[in-house]
Coordinates of C-alpha atoms and ligand atoms in Angstrom, one line a residue:
X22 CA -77.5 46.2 -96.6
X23 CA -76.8 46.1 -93.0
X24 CA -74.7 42.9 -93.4
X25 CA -72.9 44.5 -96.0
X26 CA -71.9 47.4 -94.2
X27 CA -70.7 45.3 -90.8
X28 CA -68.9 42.3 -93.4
X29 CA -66.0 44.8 -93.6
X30 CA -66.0 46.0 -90.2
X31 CA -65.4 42.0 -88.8
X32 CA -62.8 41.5 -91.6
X33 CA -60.8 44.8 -91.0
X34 CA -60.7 44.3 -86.6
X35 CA -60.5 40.3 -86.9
X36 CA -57.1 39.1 -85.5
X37 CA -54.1 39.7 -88.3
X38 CA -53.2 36.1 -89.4
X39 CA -49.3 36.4 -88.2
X40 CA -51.0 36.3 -84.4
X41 CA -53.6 33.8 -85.2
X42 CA -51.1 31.5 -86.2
X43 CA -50.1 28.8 -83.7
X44 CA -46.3 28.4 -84.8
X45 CA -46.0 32.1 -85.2
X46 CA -47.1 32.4 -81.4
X47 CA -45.2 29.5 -80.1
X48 CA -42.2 31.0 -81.8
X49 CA -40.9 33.8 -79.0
X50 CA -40.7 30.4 -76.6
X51 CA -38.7 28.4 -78.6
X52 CA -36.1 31.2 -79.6
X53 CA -35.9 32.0 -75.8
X54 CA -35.5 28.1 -75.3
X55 CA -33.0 28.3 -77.4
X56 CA -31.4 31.6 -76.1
X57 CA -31.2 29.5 -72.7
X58 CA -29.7 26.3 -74.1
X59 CA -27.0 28.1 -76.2
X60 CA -25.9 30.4 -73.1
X61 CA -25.3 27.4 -71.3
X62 CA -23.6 25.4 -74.4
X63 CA -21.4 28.2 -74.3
X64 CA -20.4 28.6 -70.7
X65 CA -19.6 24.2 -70.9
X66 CA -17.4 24.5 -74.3
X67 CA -15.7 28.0 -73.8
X68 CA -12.2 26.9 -74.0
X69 CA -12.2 23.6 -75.5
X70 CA -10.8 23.8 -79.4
X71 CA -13.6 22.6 -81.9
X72 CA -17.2 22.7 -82.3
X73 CA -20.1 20.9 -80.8
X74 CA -21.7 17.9 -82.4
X75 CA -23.8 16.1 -80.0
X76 CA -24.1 14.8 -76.6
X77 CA -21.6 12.4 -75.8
X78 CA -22.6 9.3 -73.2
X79 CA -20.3 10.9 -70.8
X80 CA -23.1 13.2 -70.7
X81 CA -21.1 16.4 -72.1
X82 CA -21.3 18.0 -75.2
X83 CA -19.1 16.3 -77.8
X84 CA -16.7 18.7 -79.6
X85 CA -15.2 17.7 -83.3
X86 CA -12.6 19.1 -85.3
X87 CA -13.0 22.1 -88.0
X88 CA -12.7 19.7 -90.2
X89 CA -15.8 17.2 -89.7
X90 CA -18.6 18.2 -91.9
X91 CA -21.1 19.4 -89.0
X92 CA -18.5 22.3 -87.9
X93 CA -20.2 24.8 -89.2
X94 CA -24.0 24.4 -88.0
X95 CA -22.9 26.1 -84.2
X96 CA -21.8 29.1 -85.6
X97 CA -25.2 29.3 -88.0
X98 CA -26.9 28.9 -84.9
X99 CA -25.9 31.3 -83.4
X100 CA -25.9 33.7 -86.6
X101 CA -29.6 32.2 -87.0
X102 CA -30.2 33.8 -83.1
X103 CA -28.8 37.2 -84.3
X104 CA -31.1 37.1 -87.1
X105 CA -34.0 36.7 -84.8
X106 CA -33.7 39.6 -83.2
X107 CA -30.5 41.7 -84.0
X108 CA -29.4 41.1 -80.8
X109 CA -25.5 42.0 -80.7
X110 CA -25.0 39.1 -77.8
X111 CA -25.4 36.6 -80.9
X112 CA -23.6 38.4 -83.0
X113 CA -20.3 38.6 -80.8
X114 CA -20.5 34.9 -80.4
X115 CA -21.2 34.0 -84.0
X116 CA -18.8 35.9 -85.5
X117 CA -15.9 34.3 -83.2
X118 CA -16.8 30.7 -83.3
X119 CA -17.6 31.5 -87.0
X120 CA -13.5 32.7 -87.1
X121 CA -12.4 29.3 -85.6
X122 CA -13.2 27.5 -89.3
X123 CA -10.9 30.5 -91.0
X124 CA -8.1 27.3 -90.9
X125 CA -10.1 25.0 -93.4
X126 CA -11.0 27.5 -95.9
X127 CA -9.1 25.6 -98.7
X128 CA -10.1 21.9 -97.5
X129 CA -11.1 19.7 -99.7
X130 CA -10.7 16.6 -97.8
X131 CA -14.5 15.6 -98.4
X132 CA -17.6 17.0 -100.6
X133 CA -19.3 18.8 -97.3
X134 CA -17.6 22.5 -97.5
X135 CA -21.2 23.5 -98.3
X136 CA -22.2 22.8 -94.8
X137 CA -18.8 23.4 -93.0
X138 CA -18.6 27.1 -94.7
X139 CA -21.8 27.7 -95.8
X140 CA -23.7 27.3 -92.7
X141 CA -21.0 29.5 -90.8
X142 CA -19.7 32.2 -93.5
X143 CA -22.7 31.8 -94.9
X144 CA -24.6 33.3 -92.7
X145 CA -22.0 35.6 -91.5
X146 CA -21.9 37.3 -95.4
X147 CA -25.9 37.4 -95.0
X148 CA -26.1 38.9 -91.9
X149 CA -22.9 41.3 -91.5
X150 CA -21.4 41.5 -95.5
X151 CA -17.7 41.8 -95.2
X152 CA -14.9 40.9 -97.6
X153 CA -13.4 39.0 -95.1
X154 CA -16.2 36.2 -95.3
X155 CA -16.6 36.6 -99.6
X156 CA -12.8 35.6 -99.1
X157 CA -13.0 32.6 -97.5
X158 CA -16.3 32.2 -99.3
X159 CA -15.2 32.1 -102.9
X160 CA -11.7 29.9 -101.5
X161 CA -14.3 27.3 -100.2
X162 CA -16.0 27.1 -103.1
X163 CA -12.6 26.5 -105.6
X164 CA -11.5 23.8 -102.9
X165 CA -15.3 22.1 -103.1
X166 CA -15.0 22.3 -106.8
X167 CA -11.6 20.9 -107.6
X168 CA -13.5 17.2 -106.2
X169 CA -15.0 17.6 -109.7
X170 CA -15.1 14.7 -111.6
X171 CA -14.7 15.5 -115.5
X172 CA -15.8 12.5 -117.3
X173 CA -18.8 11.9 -114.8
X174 CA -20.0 15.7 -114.5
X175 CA -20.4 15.2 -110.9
X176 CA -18.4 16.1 -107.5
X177 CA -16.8 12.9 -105.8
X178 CA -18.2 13.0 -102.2
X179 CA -15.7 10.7 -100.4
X180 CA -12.1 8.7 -101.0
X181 CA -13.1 5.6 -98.9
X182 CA -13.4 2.2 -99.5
X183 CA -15.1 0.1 -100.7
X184 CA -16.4 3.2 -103.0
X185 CA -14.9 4.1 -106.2
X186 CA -16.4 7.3 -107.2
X187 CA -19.4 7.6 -104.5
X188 CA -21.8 10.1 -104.9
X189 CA -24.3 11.0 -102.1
X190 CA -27.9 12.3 -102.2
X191 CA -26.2 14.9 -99.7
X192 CA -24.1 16.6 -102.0
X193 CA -26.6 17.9 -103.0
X194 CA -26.5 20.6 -100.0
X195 CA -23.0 21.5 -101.2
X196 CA -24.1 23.2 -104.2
X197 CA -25.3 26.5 -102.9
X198 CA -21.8 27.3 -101.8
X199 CA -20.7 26.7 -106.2
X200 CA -23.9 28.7 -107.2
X201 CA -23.2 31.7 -105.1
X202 CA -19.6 31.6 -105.9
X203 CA -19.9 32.0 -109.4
X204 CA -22.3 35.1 -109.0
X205 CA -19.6 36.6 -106.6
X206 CA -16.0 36.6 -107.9
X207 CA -15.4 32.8 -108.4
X208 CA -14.4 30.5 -111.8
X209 CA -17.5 31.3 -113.7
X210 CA -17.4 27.4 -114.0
X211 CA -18.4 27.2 -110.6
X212 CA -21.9 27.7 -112.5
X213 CA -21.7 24.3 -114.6
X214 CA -20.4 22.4 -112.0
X215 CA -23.7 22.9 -109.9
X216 CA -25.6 22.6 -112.7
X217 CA -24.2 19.5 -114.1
X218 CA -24.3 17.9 -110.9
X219 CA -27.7 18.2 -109.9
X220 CA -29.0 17.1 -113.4
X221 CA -26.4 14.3 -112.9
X222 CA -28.6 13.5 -109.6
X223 CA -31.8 14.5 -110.8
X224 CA -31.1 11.5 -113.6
X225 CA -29.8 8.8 -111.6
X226 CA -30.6 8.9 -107.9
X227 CA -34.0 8.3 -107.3
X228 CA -36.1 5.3 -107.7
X229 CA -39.4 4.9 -109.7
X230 CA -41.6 6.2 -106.5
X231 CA -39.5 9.2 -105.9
X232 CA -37.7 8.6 -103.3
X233 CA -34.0 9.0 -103.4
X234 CA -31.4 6.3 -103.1
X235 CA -28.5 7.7 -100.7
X236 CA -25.1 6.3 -102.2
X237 CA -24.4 6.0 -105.6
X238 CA -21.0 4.5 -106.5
X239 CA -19.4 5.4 -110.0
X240 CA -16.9 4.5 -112.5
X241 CA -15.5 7.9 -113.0
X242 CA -13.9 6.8 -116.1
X243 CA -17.2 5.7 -118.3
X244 CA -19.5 7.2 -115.7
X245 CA -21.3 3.9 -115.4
X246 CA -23.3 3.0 -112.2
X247 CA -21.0 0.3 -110.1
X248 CA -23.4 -0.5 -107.3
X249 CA -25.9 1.8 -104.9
X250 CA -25.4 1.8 -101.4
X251 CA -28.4 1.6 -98.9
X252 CA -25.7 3.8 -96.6
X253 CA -27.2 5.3 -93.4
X254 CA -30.4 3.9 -94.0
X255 CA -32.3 0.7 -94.2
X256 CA -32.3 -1.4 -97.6
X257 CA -31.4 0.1 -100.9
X258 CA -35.1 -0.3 -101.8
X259 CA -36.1 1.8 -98.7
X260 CA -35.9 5.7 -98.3
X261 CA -33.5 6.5 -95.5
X262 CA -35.7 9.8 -94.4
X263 CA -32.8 12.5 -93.6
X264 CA -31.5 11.7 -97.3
X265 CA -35.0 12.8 -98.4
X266 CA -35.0 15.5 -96.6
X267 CA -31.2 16.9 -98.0
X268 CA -33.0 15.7 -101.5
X269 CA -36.0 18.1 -100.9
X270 CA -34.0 20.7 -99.6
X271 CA -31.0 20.4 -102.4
X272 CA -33.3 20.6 -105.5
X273 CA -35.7 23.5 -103.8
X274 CA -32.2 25.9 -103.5
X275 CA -31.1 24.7 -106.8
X276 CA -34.4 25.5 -108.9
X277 CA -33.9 29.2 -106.3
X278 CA -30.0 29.3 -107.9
X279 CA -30.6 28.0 -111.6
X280 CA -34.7 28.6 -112.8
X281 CA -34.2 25.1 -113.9
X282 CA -38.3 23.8 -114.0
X283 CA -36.5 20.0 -113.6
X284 CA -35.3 20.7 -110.1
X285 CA -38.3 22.2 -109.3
X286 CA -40.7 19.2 -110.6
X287 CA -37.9 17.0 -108.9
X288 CA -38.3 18.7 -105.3
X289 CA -42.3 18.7 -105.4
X290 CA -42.4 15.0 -106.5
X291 CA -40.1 13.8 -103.6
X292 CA -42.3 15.9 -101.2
X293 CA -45.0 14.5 -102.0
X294 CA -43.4 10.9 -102.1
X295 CA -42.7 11.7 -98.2
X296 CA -45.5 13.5 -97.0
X297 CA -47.8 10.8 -98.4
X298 CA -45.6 8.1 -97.2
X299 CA -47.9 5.7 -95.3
X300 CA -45.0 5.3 -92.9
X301 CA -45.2 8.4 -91.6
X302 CA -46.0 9.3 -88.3
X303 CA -49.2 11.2 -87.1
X304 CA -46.9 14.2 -85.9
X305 CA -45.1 14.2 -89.1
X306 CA -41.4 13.5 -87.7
X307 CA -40.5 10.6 -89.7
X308 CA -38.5 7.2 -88.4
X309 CA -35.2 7.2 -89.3
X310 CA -36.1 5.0 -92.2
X311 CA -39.2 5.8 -93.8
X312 CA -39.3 1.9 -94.4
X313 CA -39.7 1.4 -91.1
X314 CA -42.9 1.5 -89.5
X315 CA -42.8 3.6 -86.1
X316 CA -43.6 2.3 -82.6
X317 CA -42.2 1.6 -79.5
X318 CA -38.4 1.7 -79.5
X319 CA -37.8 3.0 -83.4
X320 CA -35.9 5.9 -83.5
X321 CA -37.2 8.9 -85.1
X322 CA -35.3 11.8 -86.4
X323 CA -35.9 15.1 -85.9
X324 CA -33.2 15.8 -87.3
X325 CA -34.9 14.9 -91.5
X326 CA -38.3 16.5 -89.7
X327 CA -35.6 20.1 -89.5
X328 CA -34.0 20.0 -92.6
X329 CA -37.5 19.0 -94.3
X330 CA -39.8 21.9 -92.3
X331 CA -37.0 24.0 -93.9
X332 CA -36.9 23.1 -97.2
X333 CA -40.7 22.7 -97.3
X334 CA -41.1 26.5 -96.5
X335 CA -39.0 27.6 -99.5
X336 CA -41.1 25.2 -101.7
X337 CA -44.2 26.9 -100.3
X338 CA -42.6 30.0 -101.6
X339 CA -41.4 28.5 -104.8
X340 CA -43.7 26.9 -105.8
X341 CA -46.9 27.6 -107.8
X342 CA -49.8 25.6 -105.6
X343 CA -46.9 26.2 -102.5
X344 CA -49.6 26.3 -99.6
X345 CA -50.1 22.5 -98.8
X346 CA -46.2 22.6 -98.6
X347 CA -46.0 25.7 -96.3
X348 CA -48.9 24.0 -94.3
X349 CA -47.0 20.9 -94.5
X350 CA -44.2 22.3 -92.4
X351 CA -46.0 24.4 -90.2
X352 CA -47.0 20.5 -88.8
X353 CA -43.8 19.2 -88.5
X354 CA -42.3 22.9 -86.6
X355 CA -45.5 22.8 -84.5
X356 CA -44.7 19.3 -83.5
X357 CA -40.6 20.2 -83.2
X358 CA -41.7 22.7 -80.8
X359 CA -44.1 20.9 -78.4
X360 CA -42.7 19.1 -75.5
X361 CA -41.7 15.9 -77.2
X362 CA -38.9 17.2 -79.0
X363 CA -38.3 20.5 -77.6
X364 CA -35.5 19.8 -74.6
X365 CA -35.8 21.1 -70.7
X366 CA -33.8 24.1 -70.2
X367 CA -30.4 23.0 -69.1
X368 CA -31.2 19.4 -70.1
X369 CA -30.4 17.9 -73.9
X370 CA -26.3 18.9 -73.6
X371 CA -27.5 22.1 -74.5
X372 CA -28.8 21.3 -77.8
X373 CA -32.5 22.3 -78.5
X374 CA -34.1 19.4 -80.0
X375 CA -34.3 15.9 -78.8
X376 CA -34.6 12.6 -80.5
X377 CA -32.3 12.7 -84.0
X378 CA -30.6 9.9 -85.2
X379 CA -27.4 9.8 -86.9
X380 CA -26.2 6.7 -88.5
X381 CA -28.6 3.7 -87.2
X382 CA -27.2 1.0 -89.2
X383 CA -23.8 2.3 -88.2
X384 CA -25.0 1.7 -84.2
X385 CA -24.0 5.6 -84.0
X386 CA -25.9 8.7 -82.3
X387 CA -29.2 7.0 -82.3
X388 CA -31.9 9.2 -80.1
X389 CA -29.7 11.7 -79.5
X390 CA -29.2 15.5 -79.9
X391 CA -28.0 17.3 -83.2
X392 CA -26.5 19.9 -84.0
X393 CA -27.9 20.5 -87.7
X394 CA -31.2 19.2 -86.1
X395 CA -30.9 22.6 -83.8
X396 CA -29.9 24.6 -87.2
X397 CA -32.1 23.5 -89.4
X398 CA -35.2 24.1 -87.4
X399 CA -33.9 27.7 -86.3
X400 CA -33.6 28.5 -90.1
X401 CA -37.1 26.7 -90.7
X402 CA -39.0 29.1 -88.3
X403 CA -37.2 32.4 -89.8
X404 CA -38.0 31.5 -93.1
X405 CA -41.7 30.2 -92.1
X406 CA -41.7 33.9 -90.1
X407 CA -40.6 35.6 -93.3
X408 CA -43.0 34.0 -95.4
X409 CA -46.3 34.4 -93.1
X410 CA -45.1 38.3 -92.7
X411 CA -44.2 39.1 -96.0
X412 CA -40.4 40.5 -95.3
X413 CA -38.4 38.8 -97.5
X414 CA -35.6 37.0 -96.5
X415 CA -32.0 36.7 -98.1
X416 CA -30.7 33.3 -98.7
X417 CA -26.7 32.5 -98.5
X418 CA -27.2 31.4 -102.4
X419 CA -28.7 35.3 -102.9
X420 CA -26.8 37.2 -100.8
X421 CA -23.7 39.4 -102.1
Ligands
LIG292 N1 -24.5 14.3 -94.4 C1 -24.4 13.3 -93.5 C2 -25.6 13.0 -92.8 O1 -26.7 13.5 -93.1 O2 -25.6 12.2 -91.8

C-alpha cells in the first residue's frame, strides 16, 4: 500500500523529460554559438553584394550570387534564430538579407528555387505572413514549374552537358515550394507536378537496397532512362550520403504535402538503408560516401548528418513506430553539437558547423564549412524542440 501511495509521488516530482534530455539541454549553447558566429558573419559581409557559401582558402567567407542555389540558407538562418527565441535582432537581419533574393523571383535558370526561395521566403511567410513574401512565393513556384517536362512527368534539374534530360535525387527538395503553391493562389497544377514527380523518383531512382542513385539522365521524349550518373558521389553502385539524406528528407515533406502511404514507405526504407549502413560511423555523421569506409583522412559530412537529423525528426513525427527515428537524430544532433563539429567562436568563417563536404569527386569544398550544413541543423533542433515539448511547429509546405 505504502509503495503504492509513494509510486505517484516519484513519478509526479521526477525531472520533466524536456530537461532530462541531453540535446534539449545542450541546445541554449549551441543557439548562443550560433548567435556569436552569425554576429560576426555579419559584421565581415555587411557591404559585400551576395550571400555566404563557405569559407574560402583566403580564409574569408565566400559570398555567391542570388542566383546559386545555396542563396537562400543565410537568410533561413537567421529566420531559424528568430524563431528560437522571437528575438527582433534576427528578425531585422532576416528579413533584409531575405529582400536581397526579391531579384530572382522569376528564375528558372536551374531546378533549386525550392532552396533559393523556400529557405529564405519560406521562412519569412512562416514566421512574419505578409503578402509580400506569398508574392514572390507563388512567382517562384510558376518559374520552378515551367522546367516541367510533359512527356517525362518530371522537372528537368539542369541544361548542361553531357546530360540530356538529368534528373537529381535533389529535386526532390524543390517540391515543397510546388505543394504549397497550389494550396495558396498558384496553377492548381502546381499540385500534379509535385505529385508526378516524386512518384516518377519514387519509381526509378533507387537501387534494390534502398539507397538512392543521385543523377538520372532522360530522354524526355520517350521518358526512357539514357544513363545514371554516380555525380557527387563515389560509384553509381555506391550511395553518395548527402543525396540520401535530400532523399529522406524529400519523400518525408512529400508524404506531409500529399498523404501519399508510397512516399512514406519510401522515406522509412531509405532510413533504414542508412542508419543500418555498416559504413557508418560510431557518431552517426556519415563519410561523404557511404561506400566509403571512414578513417584517417576521409572526409565526412556534416552537412548529410544536418539535413538527415532534420528529416529524421519529421519521420519520428510521421511516422507510425516514429521513435527509433526521433532517437535516431537525437544521436546525430548530439554528436553535431559536441566539440568535433561544433566551431570555436570566431573560428569556422563564421559558419557553425565544421567538417562538410561539397563535391569530393569534383576536388571542391572538401572538410569545409556549409552554409545548409549550419541551416539544416538549426531547423533540426527546432523541430526536435517542438516535437519533445509538444508545440507544434508550422512547416513552409503548411504555412499560409
Ligand atoms: N544540391 C546540391 C548538393 O547537395 O550539393
Amino acid at each position: 500500500m505504502i509503495v503504492r501511495l509513494i509510486f505517484p509521488l516519484i513519478t509526479w516530482f521526477s525531472i520533466p523529460a524536456s530537461t532530462a534530455d541531453p540535446l534539449m539541454e545542450r541546445m541554449p549553447a549551441v543557439f548562443e554559438r550560433a548567435a556569436v558566429q552569425y554576429r560576426g558573419m555579419l559584421e565581415e559581409i555587411s557591404g559585400q553584394p551576395g550571400q555566404p557559401r563557405t569559407l574560402g582558402n583566403d580564409g574569408k567567407v565566400r559570398m555567391v550570387r542570388p542566383e546559386d542555389w545555396v542563396s537562400g540558407f543565410f537568410p533561413g538562418c537567421l529566420w531559424l534564430m528568430h524563431e528560437y527565441e522571437a528575438a527582433e535582432e534576427w528578425k531585422n537581419h532576416a528579413l533584409a538579407w531575405t529582400r536581397r533574393l526579391e531579384g530572382i523571383r522569376h528564375f528558372s535558370g536551374h531546378h533549386d528555387g525550392g532552396f533559393m526561395l523556400g529557405c529564405s521566403y519560406g521562412n519569412a511567410l512562416r514566421l512574419a505572413p505578409s503578402d509580400e513574401f506569398r508574392g514572390v512565393l507563388r512567382d517562384a513556384a510558376a518559374a520552378l514549374a515551367s522546367r516541367y517536362v510533359p512527356k517525362l512527368g518530371m522537372i528537368r534539374s539542369w541544361d548542361h552537358k553531357p546530360f540530356i534530360c538529368p534528373v537529381i535525387i535533389d529535386n526532390m527538395m524543390n517540391l515543397e515550394l510546388l505543394s504549397w503553391a497550389a494550396r495558396n493562389g498558384g496553377d492548381a497544377n502546381l499540385r500534379e507536378i509535385a505529385v508526378s514527380h516524386a512518384d516518377m523518383t519514387h519509381a526509378r531512382h533507387f537501387r534494390a537496397d534502398g539507397t538512392a542513385y543521385h543523377i538520372v539522365d532522360y530522354d524526355p521524349e520517350t521518358a526512357s532512362v539514357r544513363a545514371i550518373y554516380a555525380g557527387q558521389g563515389a560509384d553509381v553502385l555506391t550511395p553518395w550520403a548527402r543525396g540520401q539524406a535530400w532523399g529522406i528528407y524529400g519523400f518525408t515533406m512529400m508524404f506531409r504535402e500529399s498523404g501519399k502511404k508510397e512516399y512514406l514507405a519510401r522515406a522509412v526504407s531509405l532510413a533504414e538503408a542508412v542508419m543500418n549502413h555498416p559504413n557508418l560511423p560510431e557518431d552517426k555523421v556519415p563519410c561523404w560516401d557511404l561506400g566509403v569506409t571512414a578513417g584517417e583522412g576521409v572526409p565526412r559530412d556534416a552537412s548529410a548528418a544536418a539535413i538527415m537529423a532534420s528529416a529524421l525528426t519529421e519521420l519520428g513525427r510521421l511516422a507510425p513506430d516514429g521513435g527509433k527515428f526521433l532517437e535516431f537524430a537525437r544521436g546525430q544532433l548530439l554528436s553535431l553539437a559536441s566539440p568535433a563539429y561544433l566551431a570555436e567562436p570566431a573560428s569556422n568563417g563564421h559558419f557553425v558547423l565544421r567538417h562538410s563536404t561539397g563535391h569530393l569527386p569534383g576536388d571542391s569544398e572538401i572538410d569545409v564549412p556549409l552554409v545548409y550544413a549550419d541551416y539544416y541543423f538549426l531547423e533540426a533542433l527546432l523541430r526536435y524542440r517542438a516535437q519533445v515539448t509538444g508545440k507544434p511547429r508550422t512547416e513552409f509546405g503548411q504555412a499560409r
